[in-house]
Every structure is written in structure tokens, then in C-alpha cells.
Amino acid sequence: MSDLERLSDCHETDRAPGDQLRGEFSDGPKSYVIGLALASLLTVTSFYVSRTSLVWTPSIPVALSVLAVAQMGVHLVFFLHISSGPDSTNNVMALAFGILIVFLLIAGSLWIMSHLNHSMPPMEKVIQMQR
Amino acid sequence: MSDARTATGIDPYQLGHQQRHKRQYNAEHASRGLASKRIITGYGFWIFLLSDIIMFAAFFATYAVLSSATAGGPTGRQIFDIDNTAIETSCLLASSFTCGLASIGAERHRDSWFYGAMGITFILGATFIGLEIHEFAGLVKQGAGPERSAFLSAFFTLVGCHGLHVTVGLLWLLTMTAQVFAKGYRADVLRRILCFTLFWHALDIVWVALFTVVYLIGIT
């Protein structure tokens, strides 16, 4: 692709996911360096939190989930260059729909299965009932 | 105006957001037409990646439901080696970074930059796969294979599926390096490199969810 064509893409309409906006981070490795630094920080924090005794134990899974969501956000912004700009609208809409489906799938499965588990009698009782 | 556009078949689905420019349509967009191939290819691949992530979500849901169904076998806390996971994680994160550098190298047509970064990405990805195979082999050896319990079946399916994706990614990486070597930095090759980098970054995002849900929450 010629630079001219690329320039007109950036200024006029849409941007492919993964493409950087010209001038945003001067189109160089800067965004990847920032992303690597933030992601490393969040990863190290996750691994530290999982093994520390400093944090109240029941809060650890919640803390880990928050850190993971934050790190996925960092990856999306600094590695995949998904932004809130008008040229990225289509990418963001597709992403939002994907996140909705992922949420429904995981939360729905857990919800239904926990209800089923709850209303199922203990295994010994089932065996007794079958005799 | 929109009828005319549909009739001429220039932008029937208004992919290019061109409503804003209606008045300039004849002057400007007759020459521009659809959004460029790079944008359409990238967007299409983005849709594929999202559907791939939805497939991973199904495996995650399965794992979350079955993670306590150990059938008297080993639990996650007993079999997970977190140091191994930490090394795997740093390999994949660093490879995501070098993959980004390779895409810049490709766009600037810098041979040493592109080949160097792709080479490092390959080594890091291969190290990741090696560690994962080593971990799996160790688990099977100590009788904690996928047939032991529902928990382990779900574990091997989820982590193995990610590993399979990384393996395919490594093959794709070699293909792209060979294509640049044989064909140079042509527009179509650059579009494929764009898709490859998207794929590689998406795998790293899946791995973030994976090491958190499976390994870190598994040992707490």
C-alpha cells in the first residue's frame, strides 16, 4: 500500500484494527513500549497478589480478575490500537458485541449450572433413591 | 443519493461512513470508492478473531463449571507449577511486543528490523510451546492426564486449544517471513502481516484470561 493511500485512510473514514493513527505515537514503537511496560507491571502484580498473604484472602480472585481485565484493556489499546476515535467506530462496535456474547456465554453457563447443582440431591441420596 | 450509490454499487452498505460527505460525493468518492482493501481485510479478520474469542469463552465456561469436579483426583493447587506459568507468560508478552516491532519494520521496509523481530518472536513462541508440552507431558506421566477427571479434561481442552493456536501462529509467522523474503513488501503481503500481528496479539489477550482464571485463581 502506498503511503498516500494510507494517509487518506487515516484522515477520511476508517482504520483497520492494528493500524496506528499517523502522528498518534509518531507511528513508531512508542505505543508498544508503553504497552509492554504497563502489561508487565500488571502481570507482575497478578503473580504477586496470587501468592501473597498481605491481602485479605477472599478478595484475591476479585483482585486477579480486575487486574486481568485491566491488562486486556492495555493490550487492546497499545498493541491492537483500538481507540475511541471516529475512524475506529466499526472495530469498537464489533468488539462490544463480542464482549456481550462472551459475557452472556460465561455468566449464563455459570448461573444455570450453579442452579442445577443447587437443586440436585447429594449423590448418596440419588443412589438410595435408585434402589 | 443513497439510491444512486446503491445502484452504482460503490458503497451499498455504507461501510465507509460516507453519509457525512454526501455533498462531496461526486467529486471525492467517485474516485475513492470503497474503503481500502487494507481496512476491509483488517476488519474481516477482526470479526474472525472475535468469533474465535467467543469459542474460547465456551471453553472457559466449561472449565469454570468443571473446575471443582476432580473425581477424587488431583486439584489445580496440587499440579500447577506457577514458576513455569510465569516464564510462559513473560515469553508470550515479550513475543507480542517483538511482533509489534516486526509490523513496524515491515511497514518501513526495513529488512534487519523485520527479520530480527520475527526471529525473536518465533524463538519466544517456540519456547512457550516447548514449556507447555513439557508441562503436559509431566502431568500425563504422573497420572493427571485428561482422562483422570472432568476438571483435567476441561483443563487440557482449554490450555491445549490455546497452545494449538500458538502453534498455528508460529507456522503462519514462518510463512510470512518466507513471503517477504520471496515477494518483498508488497501490499498484499503487508495485509497478511497485519492479520498475523492481530492474531498474535489476540492470542496474548486470551493467555491473560487463561493464566488468571486457570493458574492464579486455581492455586488460591
mmCIF file of C-alpha atoms in Angstrom:
data_model
loop_
_atom_site.group_PDB
_atom_site.id
_atom_site.type_symbol
_atom_site.label_atom_id
_atom_site.label_comp_id
_atom_site.label_asym_id
_atom_site.label_seq_id
_atom_site.Cartn_x
_atom_site.Cartn_y
_atom_site.Cartn_z
ATOM 1 C CA MET A 1 0.000 0.000 0.000
ATOM 2 C CA SER A 2 1.364 3.405 -0.896
ATOM 3 C CA ASP A 3 1.823 5.980 1.835
ATOM 4 C CA LEU A 4 -0.602 8.293 0.068
ATOM 5 C CA GLU A 5 -3.404 5.730 0.225
ATOM 6 C CA ARG A 6 -2.608 5.014 3.871
ATOM 7 C CA LEU A 7 -2.719 8.727 4.744
ATOM 8 C CA SER A 8 -6.086 9.223 3.134
ATOM 9 C CA ASP A 9 -7.420 6.214 5.075
ATOM 10 C CA CYS A 10 -6.379 7.739 8.352
ATOM 11 C CA HIS A 11 -7.905 11.126 7.745
ATOM 12 C CA GLU A 12 -11.073 10.267 5.936
ATOM 13 C CA THR A 13 -13.021 7.304 7.191
ATOM 14 C CA ASP A 14 -11.980 4.080 8.828
ATOM 15 C CA ARG A 15 -8.935 2.454 10.268
ATOM 16 C CA ALA A 16 -8.050 -1.226 10.205
ATOM 17 C CA PRO A 17 -7.663 -2.732 13.674
ATOM 18 C CA GLY A 18 -3.959 -2.888 14.479
ATOM 19 C CA ASP A 19 -3.100 0.142 12.342
ATOM 20 C CA GLN A 20 -1.806 3.153 14.212
ATOM 21 C CA LEU A 21 -3.121 6.622 13.577
ATOM 22 C CA ARG A 22 -0.366 8.639 11.983
ATOM 23 C CA GLY A 23 1.032 11.113 14.487
ATOM 24 C CA GLU A 24 -0.663 9.454 17.461
ATOM 25 C CA PHE A 25 2.531 7.906 18.777
ATOM 26 C CA SER A 26 4.544 9.192 15.814
ATOM 27 C CA ASP A 27 3.670 5.815 14.237
ATOM 28 C CA GLY A 28 6.673 4.155 15.859
ATOM 29 C CA PRO A 29 7.395 1.611 18.566
ATOM 30 C CA LYS A 30 6.447 4.033 21.366
ATOM 31 C CA SER A 31 2.949 2.589 21.827
ATOM 32 C CA TYR A 32 4.384 -0.952 22.053
ATOM 33 C CA VAL A 33 6.949 0.159 24.653
ATOM 34 C CA ILE A 34 4.247 1.791 26.818
ATOM 35 C CA GLY A 35 2.041 -1.272 26.388
ATOM 36 C CA LEU A 36 4.845 -3.662 27.332
ATOM 37 C CA ALA A 37 5.660 -1.614 30.456
ATOM 38 C CA LEU A 38 2.031 -1.445 31.642
ATOM 39 C CA ALA A 39 1.321 -5.098 30.830
ATOM 40 C CA SER A 40 4.477 -6.260 32.642
ATOM 41 C CA LEU A 41 3.518 -4.200 35.684
ATOM 42 C CA LEU A 42 0.011 -5.715 35.752
ATOM 43 C CA THR A 43 1.330 -9.266 35.181
ATOM 44 C CA VAL A 44 3.887 -8.983 37.980
ATOM 45 C CA THR A 45 1.181 -7.591 40.284
ATOM 46 C CA SER A 46 -1.142 -10.531 39.438
ATOM 47 C CA PHE A 47 1.522 -13.143 40.166
ATOM 48 C CA TYR A 48 2.492 -11.312 43.374
ATOM 49 C CA VAL A 49 -1.118 -10.984 44.590
ATOM 50 C CA SER A 50 -1.831 -14.687 43.939
ATOM 51 C CA ARG A 51 0.910 -15.776 46.358
ATOM 52 C CA THR A 52 0.963 -13.024 48.951
ATOM 53 C CA SER A 53 -0.558 -13.237 52.410
ATOM 54 C CA LEU A 54 -0.759 -9.453 52.719
ATOM 55 C CA VAL A 55 -4.173 -9.276 51.039
ATOM 56 C CA TRP A 56 -7.420 -10.499 52.595
ATOM 57 C CA THR A 57 -7.726 -13.996 51.079
ATOM 58 C CA PRO A 58 -11.356 -13.943 49.812
ATOM 59 C CA SER A 59 -10.633 -10.764 47.858
ATOM 60 C CA ILE A 60 -7.790 -12.315 45.845
ATOM 61 C CA PRO A 61 -9.880 -13.821 42.978
ATOM 62 C CA VAL A 62 -11.682 -10.498 42.552
ATOM 63 C CA ALA A 63 -8.386 -8.606 42.550
ATOM 64 C CA LEU A 64 -6.945 -11.025 39.988
ATOM 65 C CA SER A 65 -9.991 -10.618 37.719
ATOM 66 C CA VAL A 66 -9.743 -6.830 37.866
ATOM 67 C CA LEU A 67 -6.033 -6.963 37.047
ATOM 68 C CA ALA A 68 -6.704 -9.321 34.109
ATOM 69 C CA VAL A 69 -9.426 -7.073 32.670
ATOM 70 C CA ALA A 70 -7.116 -4.066 33.037
ATOM 71 C CA GLN A 71 -4.327 -5.925 31.237
ATOM 72 C CA MET A 72 -6.641 -6.949 28.391
ATOM 73 C CA GLY A 73 -7.560 -3.265 28.058
ATOM 74 C CA VAL A 74 -3.884 -2.330 27.877
ATOM 75 C CA HIS A 75 -3.326 -4.930 25.152
ATOM 76 C CA LEU A 76 -6.317 -3.674 23.149
ATOM 77 C CA VAL A 77 -5.242 -0.027 23.289
ATOM 78 C CA PHE A 78 -1.464 -0.241 22.982
ATOM 79 C CA PHE A 79 -0.953 -3.437 20.910
ATOM 80 C CA LEU A 80 -4.131 -3.623 18.813
ATOM 81 C CA HIS A 81 -4.561 0.177 18.653
ATOM 82 C CA ILE A 82 -8.299 0.104 19.275
ATOM 83 C CA SER A 83 -9.282 3.671 20.071
ATOM 84 C CA SER A 84 -12.416 5.692 20.698
ATOM 85 C CA GLY A 85 -11.856 7.806 17.598
ATOM 86 C CA PRO A 86 -14.484 8.005 14.838
ATOM 87 C CA ASP A 87 -12.263 6.085 12.412
ATOM 88 C CA SER A 88 -12.313 3.107 14.789
ATOM 89 C CA THR A 89 -16.084 3.000 15.352
ATOM 90 C CA ASN A 90 -16.678 -0.183 13.368
ATOM 91 C CA ASN A 91 -13.912 -2.028 15.232
ATOM 92 C CA VAL A 92 -15.235 -0.883 18.616
ATOM 93 C CA MET A 93 -18.828 -1.869 17.767
ATOM 94 C CA ALA A 94 -17.721 -5.363 16.729
ATOM 95 C CA LEU A 95 -15.633 -5.634 19.891
ATOM 96 C CA ALA A 96 -18.549 -4.526 22.072
ATOM 97 C CA PHE A 97 -20.801 -7.157 20.501
ATOM 98 C CA GLY A 98 -18.124 -9.803 21.018
ATOM 99 C CA ILE A 99 -17.765 -8.849 24.681
ATOM 100 C CA LEU A 100 -21.560 -9.015 25.116
ATOM 101 C CA ILE A 101 -21.675 -12.573 23.718
ATOM 102 C CA VAL A 102 -18.673 -13.656 25.809
ATOM 103 C CA PHE A 103 -20.324 -12.235 28.931
ATOM 104 C CA LEU A 104 -23.673 -13.945 28.206
ATOM 105 C CA LEU A 105 -21.945 -17.256 27.471
ATOM 106 C CA ILE A 106 -19.789 -17.370 30.606
ATOM 107 C CA ALA A 107 -22.147 -15.741 33.109
ATOM 108 C CA GLY A 108 -25.144 -17.675 31.736
ATOM 109 C CA SER A 109 -23.359 -21.044 31.938
ATOM 110 C CA LEU A 110 -22.147 -20.431 35.484
ATOM 111 C CA TRP A 111 -25.570 -19.208 36.598
ATOM 112 C CA ILE A 112 -27.501 -22.146 35.114
ATOM 113 C CA MET A 113 -25.023 -24.770 36.283
ATOM 114 C CA SER A 114 -24.895 -23.437 39.839
ATOM 115 C CA HIS A 115 -28.720 -23.581 39.992
ATOM 116 C CA LEU A 116 -28.688 -27.159 38.704
ATOM 117 C CA ASN A 117 -26.034 -28.132 41.242
ATOM 118 C CA HIS A 118 -28.037 -26.480 43.972
ATOM 119 C CA SER A 119 -31.262 -28.315 43.192
ATOM 120 C CA MET A 120 -29.610 -31.721 42.707
ATOM 121 C CA PRO A 121 -29.735 -34.024 45.749
ATOM 122 C CA PRO A 122 -26.403 -35.335 47.083
ATOM 123 C CA MET A 123 -25.031 -38.366 45.230
ATOM 124 C CA GLU A 124 -25.644 -40.851 48.098
ATOM 125 C CA LYS A 125 -29.295 -39.883 48.127
ATOM 126 C CA VAL A 126 -29.583 -40.445 44.356
ATOM 127 C CA ILE A 127 -28.104 -43.937 44.741
ATOM 128 C CA GLN A 128 -30.540 -44.711 47.587
ATOM 129 C CA MET A 129 -33.467 -43.499 45.509
ATOM 130 C CA GLN A 130 -32.475 -45.817 42.660
ATOM 131 C CA ARG A 131 -32.578 -48.927 44.889
ATOM 132 C CA MET B 1 -28.317 9.947 -3.120
ATOM 133 C CA SER B 2 -28.105 6.672 -1.306
ATOM 134 C CA ASP B 3 -30.197 5.068 -4.058
ATOM 135 C CA ALA B 4 -27.768 6.278 -6.617
ATOM 136 C CA ARG B 5 -24.899 4.891 -4.600
ATOM 137 C CA THR B 6 -26.568 1.506 -4.246
ATOM 138 C CA ALA B 7 -27.359 1.452 -7.924
ATOM 139 C CA THR B 8 -23.801 2.181 -8.911
ATOM 140 C CA GLY B 9 -22.654 -0.368 -6.354
ATOM 141 C CA ILE B 10 -19.962 1.872 -4.952
ATOM 142 C CA ASP B 11 -20.785 1.576 -1.256
ATOM 143 C CA PRO B 12 -24.032 -0.392 -0.878
ATOM 144 C CA TYR B 13 -23.569 -0.967 2.859
ATOM 145 C CA GLN B 14 -22.094 2.448 3.579
ATOM 146 C CA LEU B 15 -19.067 0.770 5.078
ATOM 147 C CA GLY B 16 -17.110 3.945 4.684
ATOM 148 C CA HIS B 17 -19.355 6.170 6.864
ATOM 149 C CA GLN B 18 -19.901 8.367 3.883
ATOM 150 C CA GLN B 19 -23.149 9.985 4.943
ATOM 151 C CA ARG B 20 -21.174 12.904 6.320
ATOM 152 C CA HIS B 21 -19.735 13.700 2.951
ATOM 153 C CA LYS B 22 -22.860 13.443 0.859
ATOM 154 C CA ARG B 23 -22.341 16.743 -0.853
ATOM 155 C CA GLN B 24 -18.790 15.975 -1.805
ATOM 156 C CA TYR B 25 -19.759 12.530 -3.001
ATOM 157 C CA ASN B 26 -19.474 13.083 -6.704
ATOM 158 C CA ALA B 27 -16.234 14.953 -6.546
ATOM 159 C CA GLU B 28 -14.434 12.895 -3.960
ATOM 160 C CA HIS B 29 -15.851 9.451 -3.506
ATOM 161 C CA ALA B 30 -16.312 8.583 -7.117
ATOM 162 C CA SER B 31 -12.552 8.285 -7.200
ATOM 163 C CA ARG B 32 -12.200 6.717 -3.731
ATOM 164 C CA GLY B 33 -14.917 4.074 -3.917
ATOM 165 C CA LEU B 34 -14.964 1.544 -1.090
ATOM 166 C CA ALA B 35 -12.726 1.696 1.906
ATOM 167 C CA SER B 36 -9.262 0.425 1.038
ATOM 168 C CA LYS B 37 -8.530 -3.276 0.904
ATOM 169 C CA ARG B 38 -6.331 -2.995 3.985
ATOM 170 C CA ILE B 39 -9.253 -1.712 6.068
ATOM 171 C CA ILE B 40 -11.695 -4.325 4.774
ATOM 172 C CA THR B 41 -9.211 -7.170 5.259
ATOM 173 C CA GLY B 42 -8.333 -5.964 8.753
ATOM 174 C CA TYR B 43 -11.984 -5.589 9.716
ATOM 175 C CA GLY B 44 -12.884 -9.026 8.381
ATOM 176 C CA PHE B 45 -10.043 -10.602 10.311
ATOM 177 C CA TRP B 46 -11.117 -8.661 13.402
ATOM 178 C CA ILE B 47 -14.566 -10.296 13.111
ATOM 179 C CA PHE B 48 -12.889 -13.718 12.824
ATOM 180 C CA LEU B 49 -10.789 -13.038 15.930
ATOM 181 C CA LEU B 50 -13.862 -12.035 17.916
ATOM 182 C CA SER B 51 -15.636 -15.247 16.917
ATOM 183 C CA ASP B 52 -12.514 -17.182 17.869
ATOM 184 C CA ILE B 53 -12.591 -15.471 21.270
ATOM 185 C CA ILE B 54 -16.255 -16.475 21.625
ATOM 186 C CA MET B 55 -15.171 -20.087 21.038
ATOM 187 C CA PHE B 56 -12.574 -19.676 23.772
ATOM 188 C CA ALA B 57 -15.306 -18.237 26.013
ATOM 189 C CA ALA B 58 -17.231 -21.509 25.625
ATOM 190 C CA PHE B 59 -14.126 -23.446 26.757
ATOM 191 C CA PHE B 60 -13.654 -21.004 29.644
ATOM 192 C CA ALA B 61 -17.274 -21.507 30.714
ATOM 193 C CA THR B 62 -16.781 -25.297 30.564
ATOM 194 C CA TYR B 63 -13.633 -25.036 32.643
ATOM 195 C CA ALA B 64 -15.257 -22.749 35.210
ATOM 196 C CA VAL B 65 -18.201 -25.148 35.610
ATOM 197 C CA LEU B 66 -15.979 -28.248 35.886
ATOM 198 C CA SER B 67 -13.036 -26.818 37.822
ATOM 199 C CA SER B 68 -14.195 -28.421 41.091
ATOM 200 C CA ALA B 69 -15.202 -31.787 39.515
ATOM 201 C CA THR B 70 -11.923 -33.536 40.337
ATOM 202 C CA ALA B 71 -13.447 -37.019 40.941
ATOM 203 C CA GLY B 72 -11.014 -37.674 43.795
ATOM 204 C CA GLY B 73 -8.051 -36.844 41.535
ATOM 205 C CA PRO B 74 -5.526 -34.036 41.905
ATOM 206 C CA THR B 75 -6.733 -30.444 42.232
ATOM 207 C CA GLY B 76 -5.256 -27.448 40.476
ATOM 208 C CA ARG B 77 -3.341 -26.428 43.582
ATOM 209 C CA GLN B 78 -1.502 -29.774 43.610
ATOM 210 C CA ILE B 79 -0.461 -29.916 39.950
ATOM 211 C CA PHE B 80 0.087 -26.303 38.779
ATOM 212 C CA ASP B 81 3.657 -25.053 38.672
ATOM 213 C CA ILE B 82 3.334 -21.276 38.889
ATOM 214 C CA ASP B 83 7.015 -20.575 38.121
ATOM 215 C CA ASN B 84 6.573 -22.394 34.811
ATOM 216 C CA THR B 85 3.437 -20.314 34.119
ATOM 217 C CA ALA B 86 5.345 -17.118 34.933
ATOM 218 C CA ILE B 87 8.063 -17.970 32.388
ATOM 219 C CA GLU B 88 5.431 -18.871 29.767
ATOM 220 C CA THR B 89 3.637 -15.576 30.424
ATOM 221 C CA SER B 90 6.777 -13.470 30.044
ATOM 222 C CA CYS B 91 7.685 -15.319 26.812
ATOM 223 C CA LEU B 92 4.290 -14.621 25.278
ATOM 224 C CA LEU B 93 4.169 -10.983 26.436
ATOM 225 C CA ALA B 94 7.666 -10.301 25.084
ATOM 226 C CA SER B 95 6.772 -12.031 21.800
ATOM 227 C CA SER B 96 3.684 -9.818 21.470
ATOM 228 C CA PHE B 97 5.995 -6.806 21.817
ATOM 229 C CA THR B 98 8.520 -8.032 19.243
ATOM 230 C CA CYS B 99 5.652 -8.933 16.900
ATOM 231 C CA GLY B 100 4.535 -5.282 17.077
ATOM 232 C CA LEU B 101 8.090 -4.190 16.272
ATOM 233 C CA ALA B 102 8.134 -6.578 13.294
ATOM 234 C CA SER B 103 4.950 -4.988 11.915
ATOM 235 C CA ILE B 104 6.580 -1.546 12.106
ATOM 236 C CA GLY B 105 9.696 -2.932 10.437
ATOM 237 C CA ALA B 106 7.545 -4.341 7.630
ATOM 238 C CA GLU B 107 5.744 -1.043 7.076
ATOM 239 C CA ARG B 108 9.049 0.829 6.919
ATOM 240 C CA HIS B 109 10.553 -1.856 4.651
ATOM 241 C CA ARG B 110 13.492 -2.384 6.994
ATOM 242 C CA ASP B 111 14.856 -5.886 6.429
ATOM 243 C CA SER B 112 17.029 -6.212 9.533
ATOM 244 C CA TRP B 113 14.263 -4.831 11.764
ATOM 245 C CA PHE B 114 11.563 -7.108 10.307
ATOM 246 C CA TYR B 115 13.558 -10.358 10.130
ATOM 247 C CA GLY B 116 15.188 -9.767 13.525
ATOM 248 C CA ALA B 117 11.900 -9.087 15.306
ATOM 249 C CA MET B 118 10.157 -12.012 13.566
ATOM 250 C CA GLY B 119 13.046 -14.293 14.559
ATOM 251 C CA ILE B 120 12.844 -13.274 18.223
ATOM 252 C CA THR B 121 9.044 -13.649 18.132
ATOM 253 C CA PHE B 122 9.468 -17.184 16.765
ATOM 254 C CA ILE B 123 12.030 -18.152 19.420
ATOM 255 C CA LEU B 124 9.826 -16.813 22.239
ATOM 256 C CA GLY B 125 6.703 -18.502 20.851
ATOM 257 C CA ALA B 126 8.556 -21.794 20.388
ATOM 258 C CA THR B 127 9.856 -21.570 23.971
ATOM 259 C CA PHE B 128 6.282 -21.077 25.146
ATOM 260 C CA ILE B 129 5.089 -24.153 23.248
ATOM 261 C CA GLY B 130 8.065 -26.178 24.488
ATOM 262 C CA LEU B 131 7.292 -25.308 28.116
ATOM 263 C CA GLU B 132 3.625 -26.151 27.623
ATOM 264 C CA ILE B 133 4.386 -29.547 26.045
ATOM 265 C CA HIS B 134 6.828 -30.237 28.893
ATOM 266 C CA GLU B 135 4.116 -29.362 31.439
ATOM 267 C CA PHE B 136 1.516 -31.550 29.703
ATOM 268 C CA ALA B 137 3.919 -34.480 29.421
ATOM 269 C CA GLY B 138 4.746 -34.185 33.129
ATOM 270 C CA LEU B 139 1.062 -34.177 34.069
ATOM 271 C CA VAL B 140 0.263 -37.232 31.934
ATOM 272 C CA LYS B 141 3.296 -39.023 33.410
ATOM 273 C CA GLN B 142 2.098 -38.501 36.990
ATOM 274 C CA GLY B 143 -1.353 -39.861 36.131
ATOM 275 C CA ALA B 144 -3.045 -36.477 35.801
ATOM 276 C CA GLY B 145 -3.899 -36.760 32.105
ATOM 277 C CA PRO B 146 -7.134 -35.548 30.513
ATOM 278 C CA GLU B 147 -8.870 -38.897 31.239
ATOM 279 C CA ARG B 148 -8.413 -38.595 35.020
ATOM 280 C CA SER B 149 -11.283 -36.203 35.826
ATOM 281 C CA ALA B 150 -13.693 -33.707 34.277
ATOM 282 C CA PHE B 151 -11.541 -30.919 35.695
ATOM 283 C CA LEU B 152 -8.456 -32.216 33.885
ATOM 284 C CA SER B 153 -10.372 -32.805 30.639
ATOM 285 C CA ALA B 154 -11.540 -29.185 30.695
ATOM 286 C CA PHE B 155 -8.034 -28.011 31.604
ATOM 287 C CA PHE B 156 -6.339 -29.865 28.736
ATOM 288 C CA THR B 157 -9.018 -28.746 26.266
ATOM 289 C CA LEU B 158 -8.773 -25.070 27.187
ATOM 290 C CA VAL B 159 -4.993 -24.775 27.534
ATOM 291 C CA GLY B 160 -4.368 -27.208 24.665
ATOM 292 C CA CYS B 161 -6.632 -25.213 22.336
ATOM 293 C CA HIS B 162 -4.645 -22.074 23.097
ATOM 294 C CA GLY B 163 -1.397 -23.977 22.546
ATOM 295 C CA LEU B 164 -2.712 -25.218 19.196
ATOM 296 C CA HIS B 165 -3.485 -21.625 18.191
ATOM 297 C CA VAL B 166 0.060 -20.570 19.122
ATOM 298 C CA THR B 167 1.465 -23.460 17.062
ATOM 299 C CA VAL B 168 -0.582 -22.386 14.041
ATOM 300 C CA GLY B 169 0.603 -18.822 14.686
ATOM 301 C CA LEU B 170 4.233 -19.995 14.573
ATOM 302 C CA LEU B 171 3.644 -21.700 11.208
ATOM 303 C CA TRP B 172 1.976 -18.519 9.949
ATOM 304 C CA LEU B 173 4.955 -16.483 11.200
ATOM 305 C CA LEU B 174 7.358 -18.642 9.172
ATOM 306 C CA THR B 175 5.076 -18.337 6.125
ATOM 307 C CA MET B 176 5.014 -14.533 6.373
ATOM 308 C CA THR B 177 8.793 -14.355 6.749
ATOM 309 C CA ALA B 178 9.192 -16.555 3.674
ATOM 310 C CA GLN B 179 6.690 -14.445 1.705
ATOM 311 C CA VAL B 180 8.537 -11.227 2.499
ATOM 312 C CA PHE B 181 11.775 -12.950 1.530
ATOM 313 C CA ALA B 182 10.328 -14.167 -1.783
ATOM 314 C CA LYS B 183 7.934 -11.359 -2.738
ATOM 315 C CA GLY B 184 9.147 -8.307 -0.838
ATOM 316 C CA TYR B 185 6.962 -5.802 0.998
ATOM 317 C CA ARG B 186 4.026 -5.911 -1.424
ATOM 318 C CA ALA B 187 0.650 -4.505 -0.357
ATOM 319 C CA ASP B 188 -0.954 -7.963 -0.182
ATOM 320 C CA VAL B 189 1.930 -9.336 1.890
ATOM 321 C CA LEU B 190 1.649 -6.353 4.242
ATOM 322 C CA ARG B 191 -2.100 -7.050 4.656
ATOM 323 C CA ARG B 192 -1.301 -10.632 5.644
ATOM 324 C CA ILE B 193 1.288 -9.370 8.121
ATOM 325 C CA LEU B 194 -1.390 -7.079 9.590
ATOM 326 C CA CYS B 195 -3.692 -10.097 10.076
ATOM 327 C CA PHE B 196 -0.860 -12.138 11.562
ATOM 328 C CA THR B 197 0.001 -9.459 14.127
ATOM 329 C CA LEU B 198 -3.694 -9.135 15.063
ATOM 330 C CA PHE B 199 -3.830 -12.919 15.536
ATOM 331 C CA TRP B 200 -0.699 -12.967 17.683
ATOM 332 C CA HIS B 201 -1.848 -10.087 19.916
ATOM 333 C CA ALA B 202 -5.280 -11.717 20.325
ATOM 334 C CA LEU B 203 -3.592 -14.948 21.477
ATOM 335 C CA ASP B 204 -1.778 -12.969 24.128
ATOM 336 C CA ILE B 205 -5.098 -11.474 25.306
ATOM 337 C CA VAL B 206 -6.563 -14.989 25.591
ATOM 338 C CA TRP B 207 -3.482 -16.055 27.544
ATOM 339 C CA VAL B 208 -4.030 -13.183 30.036
ATOM 340 C CA ALA B 209 -7.511 -14.546 30.772
ATOM 341 C CA LEU B 210 -6.107 -18.078 30.839
ATOM 342 C CA PHE B 211 -3.266 -17.642 33.322
ATOM 343 C CA THR B 212 -5.552 -15.640 35.595
ATOM 344 C CA VAL B 213 -8.581 -17.950 35.564
ATOM 345 C CA VAL B 214 -6.797 -21.313 35.353
ATOM 346 C CA TYR B 215 -3.464 -20.917 37.109
ATOM 347 C CA LEU B 216 -3.618 -17.971 39.513
ATOM 348 C CA ILE B 217 -7.206 -18.416 40.713
ATOM 349 C CA GLY B 218 -6.587 -22.189 40.612
ATOM 350 C CA ILE B 219 -3.920 -22.038 43.305
ATOM 351 C CA THR B 220 -5.636 -19.582 45.653
#
